[in-house]
Short mmCIF file of C-alpha atoms in Angstrom, two decimals:
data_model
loop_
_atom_site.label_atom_id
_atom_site.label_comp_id
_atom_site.label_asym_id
_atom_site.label_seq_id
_atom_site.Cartn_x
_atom_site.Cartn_y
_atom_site.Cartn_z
CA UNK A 7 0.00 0.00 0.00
CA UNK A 8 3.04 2.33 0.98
CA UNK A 9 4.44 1.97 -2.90
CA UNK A 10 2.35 4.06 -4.91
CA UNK A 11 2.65 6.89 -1.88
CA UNK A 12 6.69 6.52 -2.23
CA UNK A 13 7.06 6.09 -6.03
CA UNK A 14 5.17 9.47 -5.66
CA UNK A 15 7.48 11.40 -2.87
CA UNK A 16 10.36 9.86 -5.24
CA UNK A 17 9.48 11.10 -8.59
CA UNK A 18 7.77 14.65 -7.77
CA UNK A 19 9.70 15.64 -4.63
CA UNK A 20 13.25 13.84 -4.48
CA UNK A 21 14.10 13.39 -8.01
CA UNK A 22 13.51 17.08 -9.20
CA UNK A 23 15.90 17.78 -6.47
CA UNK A 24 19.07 16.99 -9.05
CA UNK A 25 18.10 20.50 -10.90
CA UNK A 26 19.66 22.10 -7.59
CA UNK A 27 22.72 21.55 -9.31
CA UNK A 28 21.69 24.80 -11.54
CA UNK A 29 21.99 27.10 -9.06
CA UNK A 30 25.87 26.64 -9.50
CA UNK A 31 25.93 26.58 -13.18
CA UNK A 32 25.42 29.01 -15.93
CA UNK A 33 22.71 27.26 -17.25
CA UNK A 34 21.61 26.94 -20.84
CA UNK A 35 18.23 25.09 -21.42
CA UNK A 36 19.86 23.57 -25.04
CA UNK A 37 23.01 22.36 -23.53
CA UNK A 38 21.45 20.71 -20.37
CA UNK A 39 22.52 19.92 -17.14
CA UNK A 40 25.46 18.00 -17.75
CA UNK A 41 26.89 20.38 -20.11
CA UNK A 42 26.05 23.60 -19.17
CA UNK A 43 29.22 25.38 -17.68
CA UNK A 44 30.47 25.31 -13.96
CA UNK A 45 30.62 28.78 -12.51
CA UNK A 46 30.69 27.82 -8.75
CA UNK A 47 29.04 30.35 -6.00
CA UNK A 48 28.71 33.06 -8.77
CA UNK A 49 25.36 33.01 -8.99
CA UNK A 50 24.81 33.60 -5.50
CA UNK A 51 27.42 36.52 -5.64
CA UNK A 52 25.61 38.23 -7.67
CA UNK A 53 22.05 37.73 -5.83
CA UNK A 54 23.74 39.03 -2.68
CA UNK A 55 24.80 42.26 -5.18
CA UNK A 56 20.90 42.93 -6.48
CA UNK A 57 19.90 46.36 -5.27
CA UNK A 58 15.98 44.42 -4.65
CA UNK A 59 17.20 41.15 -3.13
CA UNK A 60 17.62 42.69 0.75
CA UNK A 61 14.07 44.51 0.03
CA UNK A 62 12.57 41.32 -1.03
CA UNK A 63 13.76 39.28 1.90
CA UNK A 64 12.72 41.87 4.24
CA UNK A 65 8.99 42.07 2.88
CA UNK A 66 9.06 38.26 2.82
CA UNK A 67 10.51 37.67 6.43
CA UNK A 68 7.85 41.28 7.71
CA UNK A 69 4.33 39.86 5.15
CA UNK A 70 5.13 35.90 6.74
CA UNK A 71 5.80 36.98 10.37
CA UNK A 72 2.66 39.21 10.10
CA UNK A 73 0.49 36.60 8.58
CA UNK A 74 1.93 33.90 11.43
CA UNK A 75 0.82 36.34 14.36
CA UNK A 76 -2.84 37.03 12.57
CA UNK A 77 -2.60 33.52 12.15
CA UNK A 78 -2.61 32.89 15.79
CA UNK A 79 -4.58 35.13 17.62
CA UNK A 80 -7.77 35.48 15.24
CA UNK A 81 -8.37 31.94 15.24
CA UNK A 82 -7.82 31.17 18.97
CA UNK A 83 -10.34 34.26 19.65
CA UNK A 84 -12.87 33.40 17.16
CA UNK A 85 -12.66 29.71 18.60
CA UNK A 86 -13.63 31.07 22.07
CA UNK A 87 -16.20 33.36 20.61
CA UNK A 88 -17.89 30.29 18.69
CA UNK A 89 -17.78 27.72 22.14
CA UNK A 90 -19.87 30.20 23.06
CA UNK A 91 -22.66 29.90 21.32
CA UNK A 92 -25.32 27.90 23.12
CA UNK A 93 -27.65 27.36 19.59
CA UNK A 94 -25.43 24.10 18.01
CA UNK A 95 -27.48 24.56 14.77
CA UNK A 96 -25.86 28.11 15.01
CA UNK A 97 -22.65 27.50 15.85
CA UNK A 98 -22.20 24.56 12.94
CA UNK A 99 -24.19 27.77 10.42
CA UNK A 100 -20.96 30.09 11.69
CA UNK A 101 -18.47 27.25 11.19
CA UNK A 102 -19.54 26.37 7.60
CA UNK A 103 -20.05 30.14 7.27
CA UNK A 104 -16.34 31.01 8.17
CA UNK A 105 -14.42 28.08 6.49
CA UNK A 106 -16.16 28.24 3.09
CA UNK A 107 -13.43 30.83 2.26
CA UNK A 108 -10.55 28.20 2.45
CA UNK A 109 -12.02 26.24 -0.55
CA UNK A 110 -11.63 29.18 -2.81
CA UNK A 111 -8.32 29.41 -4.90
CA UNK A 112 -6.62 32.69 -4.59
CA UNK A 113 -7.57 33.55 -8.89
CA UNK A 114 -11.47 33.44 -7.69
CA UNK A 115 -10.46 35.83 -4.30
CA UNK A 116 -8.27 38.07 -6.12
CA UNK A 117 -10.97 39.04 -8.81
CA UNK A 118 -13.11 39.60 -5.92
CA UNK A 119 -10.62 42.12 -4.15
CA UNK A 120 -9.71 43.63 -7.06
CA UNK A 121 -13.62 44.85 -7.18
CA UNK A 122 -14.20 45.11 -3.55
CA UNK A 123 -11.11 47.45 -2.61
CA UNK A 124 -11.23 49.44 -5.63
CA UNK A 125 -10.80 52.97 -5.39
CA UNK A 126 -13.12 53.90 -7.33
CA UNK A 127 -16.33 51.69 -7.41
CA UNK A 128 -15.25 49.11 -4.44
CA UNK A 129 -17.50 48.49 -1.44
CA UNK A 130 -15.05 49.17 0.77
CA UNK A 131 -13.83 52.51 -0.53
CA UNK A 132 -17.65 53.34 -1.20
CA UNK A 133 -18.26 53.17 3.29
CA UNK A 134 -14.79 55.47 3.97
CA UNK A 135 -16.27 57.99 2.04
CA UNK A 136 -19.57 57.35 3.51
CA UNK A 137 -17.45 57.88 6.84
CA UNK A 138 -15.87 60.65 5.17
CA UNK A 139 -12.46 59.45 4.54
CA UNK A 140 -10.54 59.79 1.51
CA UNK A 141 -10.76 56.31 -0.65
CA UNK A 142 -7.39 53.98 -0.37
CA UNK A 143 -5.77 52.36 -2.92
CA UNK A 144 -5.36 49.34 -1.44
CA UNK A 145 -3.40 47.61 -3.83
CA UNK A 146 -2.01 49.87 -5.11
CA UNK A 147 -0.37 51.67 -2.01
CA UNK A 148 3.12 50.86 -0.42
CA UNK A 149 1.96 51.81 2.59
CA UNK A 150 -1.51 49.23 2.86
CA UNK A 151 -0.47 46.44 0.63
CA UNK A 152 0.66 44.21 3.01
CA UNK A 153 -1.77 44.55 5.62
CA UNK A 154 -4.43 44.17 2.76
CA UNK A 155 -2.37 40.86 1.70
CA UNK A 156 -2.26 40.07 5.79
CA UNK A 157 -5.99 40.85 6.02
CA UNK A 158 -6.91 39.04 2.96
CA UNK A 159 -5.32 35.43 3.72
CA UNK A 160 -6.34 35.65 7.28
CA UNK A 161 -10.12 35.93 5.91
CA UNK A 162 -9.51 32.60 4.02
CA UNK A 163 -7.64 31.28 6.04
CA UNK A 164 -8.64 31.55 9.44
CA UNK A 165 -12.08 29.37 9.56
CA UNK A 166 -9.58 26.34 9.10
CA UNK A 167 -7.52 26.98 12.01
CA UNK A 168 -10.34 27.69 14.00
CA UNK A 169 -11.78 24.29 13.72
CA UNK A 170 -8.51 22.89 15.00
CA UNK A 171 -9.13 25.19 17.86
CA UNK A 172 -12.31 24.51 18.73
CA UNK A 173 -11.69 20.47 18.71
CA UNK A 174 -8.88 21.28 21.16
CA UNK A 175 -11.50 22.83 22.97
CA UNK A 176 -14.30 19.76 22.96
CA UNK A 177 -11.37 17.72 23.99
CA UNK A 178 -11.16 19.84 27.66
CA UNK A 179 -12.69 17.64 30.64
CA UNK A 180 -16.34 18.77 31.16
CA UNK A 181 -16.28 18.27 34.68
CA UNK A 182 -13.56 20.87 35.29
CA UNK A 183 -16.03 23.60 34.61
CA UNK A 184 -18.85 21.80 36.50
CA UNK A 185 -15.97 22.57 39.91
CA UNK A 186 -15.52 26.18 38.38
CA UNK A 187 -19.36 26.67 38.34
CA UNK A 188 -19.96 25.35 41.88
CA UNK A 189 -17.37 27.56 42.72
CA UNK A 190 -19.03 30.53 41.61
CA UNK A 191 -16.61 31.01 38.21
CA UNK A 192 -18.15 33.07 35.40
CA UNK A 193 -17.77 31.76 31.69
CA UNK A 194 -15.22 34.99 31.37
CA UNK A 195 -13.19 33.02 34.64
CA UNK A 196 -14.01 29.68 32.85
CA UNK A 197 -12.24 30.58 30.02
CA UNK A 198 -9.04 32.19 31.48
CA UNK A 199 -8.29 29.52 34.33
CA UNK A 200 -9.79 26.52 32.35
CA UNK A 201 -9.92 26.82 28.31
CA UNK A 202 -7.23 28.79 27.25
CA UNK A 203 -5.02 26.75 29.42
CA UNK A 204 -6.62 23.16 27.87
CA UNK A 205 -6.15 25.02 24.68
CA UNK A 206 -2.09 25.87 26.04
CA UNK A 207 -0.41 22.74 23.71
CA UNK A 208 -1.97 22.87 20.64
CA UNK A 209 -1.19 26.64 20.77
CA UNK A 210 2.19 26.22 21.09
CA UNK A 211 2.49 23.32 19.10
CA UNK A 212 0.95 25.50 16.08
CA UNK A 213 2.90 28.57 17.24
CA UNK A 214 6.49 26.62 16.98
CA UNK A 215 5.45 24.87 14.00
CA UNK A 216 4.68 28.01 11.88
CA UNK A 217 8.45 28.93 12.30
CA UNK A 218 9.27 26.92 9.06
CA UNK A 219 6.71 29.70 6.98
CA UNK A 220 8.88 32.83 7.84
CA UNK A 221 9.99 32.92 4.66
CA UNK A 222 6.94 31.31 2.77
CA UNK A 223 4.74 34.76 2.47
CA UNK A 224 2.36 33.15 0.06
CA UNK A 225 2.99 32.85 -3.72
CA UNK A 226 0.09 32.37 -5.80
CA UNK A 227 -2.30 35.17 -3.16
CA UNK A 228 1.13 37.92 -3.82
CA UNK A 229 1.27 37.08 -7.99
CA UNK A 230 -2.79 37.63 -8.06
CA UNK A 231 -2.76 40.45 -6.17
CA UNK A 232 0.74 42.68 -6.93
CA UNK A 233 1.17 44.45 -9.31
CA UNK A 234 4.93 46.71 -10.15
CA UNK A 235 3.58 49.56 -8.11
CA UNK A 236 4.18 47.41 -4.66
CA UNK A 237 6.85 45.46 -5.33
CA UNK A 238 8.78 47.54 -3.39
CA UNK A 239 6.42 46.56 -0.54
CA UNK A 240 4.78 43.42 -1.58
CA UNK A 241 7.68 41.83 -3.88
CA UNK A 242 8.69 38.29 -2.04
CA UNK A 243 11.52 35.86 -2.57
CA UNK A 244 9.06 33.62 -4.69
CA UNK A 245 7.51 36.30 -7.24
CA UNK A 246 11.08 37.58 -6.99
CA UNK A 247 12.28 34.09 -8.15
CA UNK A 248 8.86 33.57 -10.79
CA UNK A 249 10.32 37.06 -12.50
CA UNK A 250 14.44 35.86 -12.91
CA UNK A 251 13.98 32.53 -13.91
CA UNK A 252 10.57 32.35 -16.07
CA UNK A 253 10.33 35.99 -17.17
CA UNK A 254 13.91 37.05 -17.44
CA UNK A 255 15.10 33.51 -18.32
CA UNK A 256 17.84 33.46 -15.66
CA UNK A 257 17.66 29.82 -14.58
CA UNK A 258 20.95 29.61 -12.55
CA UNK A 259 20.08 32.36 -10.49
CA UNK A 260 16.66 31.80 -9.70
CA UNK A 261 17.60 28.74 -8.48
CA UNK A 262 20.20 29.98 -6.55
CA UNK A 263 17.72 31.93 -4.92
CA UNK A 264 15.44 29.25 -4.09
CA UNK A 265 18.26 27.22 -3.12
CA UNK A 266 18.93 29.46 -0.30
CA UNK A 267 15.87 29.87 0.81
CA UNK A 268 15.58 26.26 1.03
CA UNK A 269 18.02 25.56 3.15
CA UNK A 270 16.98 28.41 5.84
CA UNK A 271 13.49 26.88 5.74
CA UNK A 272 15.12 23.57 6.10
CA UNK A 273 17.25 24.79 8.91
CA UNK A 274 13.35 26.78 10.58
CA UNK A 275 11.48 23.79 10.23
CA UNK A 276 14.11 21.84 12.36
CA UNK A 277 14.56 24.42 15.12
CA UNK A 278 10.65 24.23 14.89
CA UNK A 279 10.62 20.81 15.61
CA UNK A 280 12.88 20.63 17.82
CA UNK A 281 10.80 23.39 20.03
CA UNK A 282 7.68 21.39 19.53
CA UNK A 283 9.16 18.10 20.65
CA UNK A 284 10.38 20.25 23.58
CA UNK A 285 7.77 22.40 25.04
CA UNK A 286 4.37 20.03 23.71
CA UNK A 287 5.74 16.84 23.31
CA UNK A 288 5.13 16.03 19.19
CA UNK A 289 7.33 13.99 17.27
CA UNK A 290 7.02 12.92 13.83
CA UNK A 291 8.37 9.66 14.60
#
């Protein structure tokens, strides 16, 4: 049963792995891999010498961290807001209501932003001047772009994590707030001295195993959404790496690129392991 699973990994994950050997060529698609010349750590040289690389790994390493926290926090509150809902044929409505998002690929949400936050004739823009502000250009702005990319995922994205929440929740022992109510505890003591504590290892497990996405600031939502107006804002290391190598036809260093940020993701997802297996106990094996 394991064979078809493994013949998979081998042919789509591990075998593609031998083009890593680009990254330290000067590589020309008609001469191949095995002829194309040698050229050593020149490629990355002359990364490290782009006037845009340092920009693009800052907005990368500032759009993922920001994305990790929203990740976090709106979930586990919306969680806690949902377990409190006495109505279960209401509380399932908001579930389904909240995760329907995730199931939407980022070329369906995008065309919806792009009318929703437009300047001109977007809903959004339409209630600030309502308000009496002046309209933003949401994508179009150095200064909003990434919280509108941050804002944006976390509305698709948040309705999953939230049902990971709330089953941490349902697995909390009943009877310990039967002993808070005889005590006298309110649901707002309830939840401080009894749920978000039962909720404590999941938390952290999630928290230390985002670590690995610090540099994963979301591809395919960034390429809908940007545009050359933010990419001094919005530009990340994979757009960055989609414009060398497919647009620009500079295969070695693209791959030079996403060589290195392989190996620091390689090198986060370890550390977040290792924290995982240290302060909640999970190990892969």
């Amino acid at each position: 049963m394991l064979i078809p699973g493994l013949a998979a990994i081998l042919i789509f994950s591990y075998y593609p792995m031998a083009g890593a050997a680009i990254a330290f060529q000067k590589f020309i698609p008609t001469k191949g891999l095995f002829h194309s010349k040698w050229i050593g750590l020149d490629n990355f040289r002359y990364v490290m010498e782009l006037p845009d690389f340092y920009q693009v790994l800052w907005n990368t390493v500032y759009i993922a961290i920001m994305k990790i926290l929203a990740g976090l926090v709106i979930p586990i509150v919306v969680a806690l807001l949902l377990n409190e809902i006495r109505k279960e044929a209401m509380k399932r409505f908001m579930q389904t209501l909240i995760y329907l998002p995730h199931f939407l690929s980022w070329v369906i949400l995008s065309g919806i932003l792009l009318d929703v936050l437009s300047p001109k004739t977007g809903i959004v823009n339409a209630g600030l001047q309502g308000l009496g502000i002046e309209p933003i250009f949401f994508l179009g702005d150095n200064r909003w772009f990434p919280f509108t990319l941050v804002i944006s995922n976390e509305w698709k994205e948040f309705g999953f994590s939230t049902i990971v929440y709330l089953a941490a929740i349902l697995g909390i022992n009943p009877a310990l707030y039967e002993a808070a109510r005889v005590d006298g505890a309110g649901r707002w003591k309830q939840t401080l001295h009894i749920t978000l504590p039962g909720m404590a290892p999941i938390i952290v497990l999630l928290a230390t195993l985002s670590i690995g996405n610090v540099l994963n600031a979301g591809f395919e939502q960034v390429f809908n959404l940007y545009s050359p107006i933010v990419y001094q804002s919005g530009d990340i290391i994979d757009t960055f790496v989609y414009r060398i190598g497919m647009i620009d036809a500079q295969y070695g260093v693209a791959t030079a690129v996403g060589l290195f940020k392989s190996l620091v993701s390689l090198i986060l997802i370890s550390t977040s392991y290792f924290l995982a297996y240290r302060f909640a106990n999970y190990r892969i094996f």
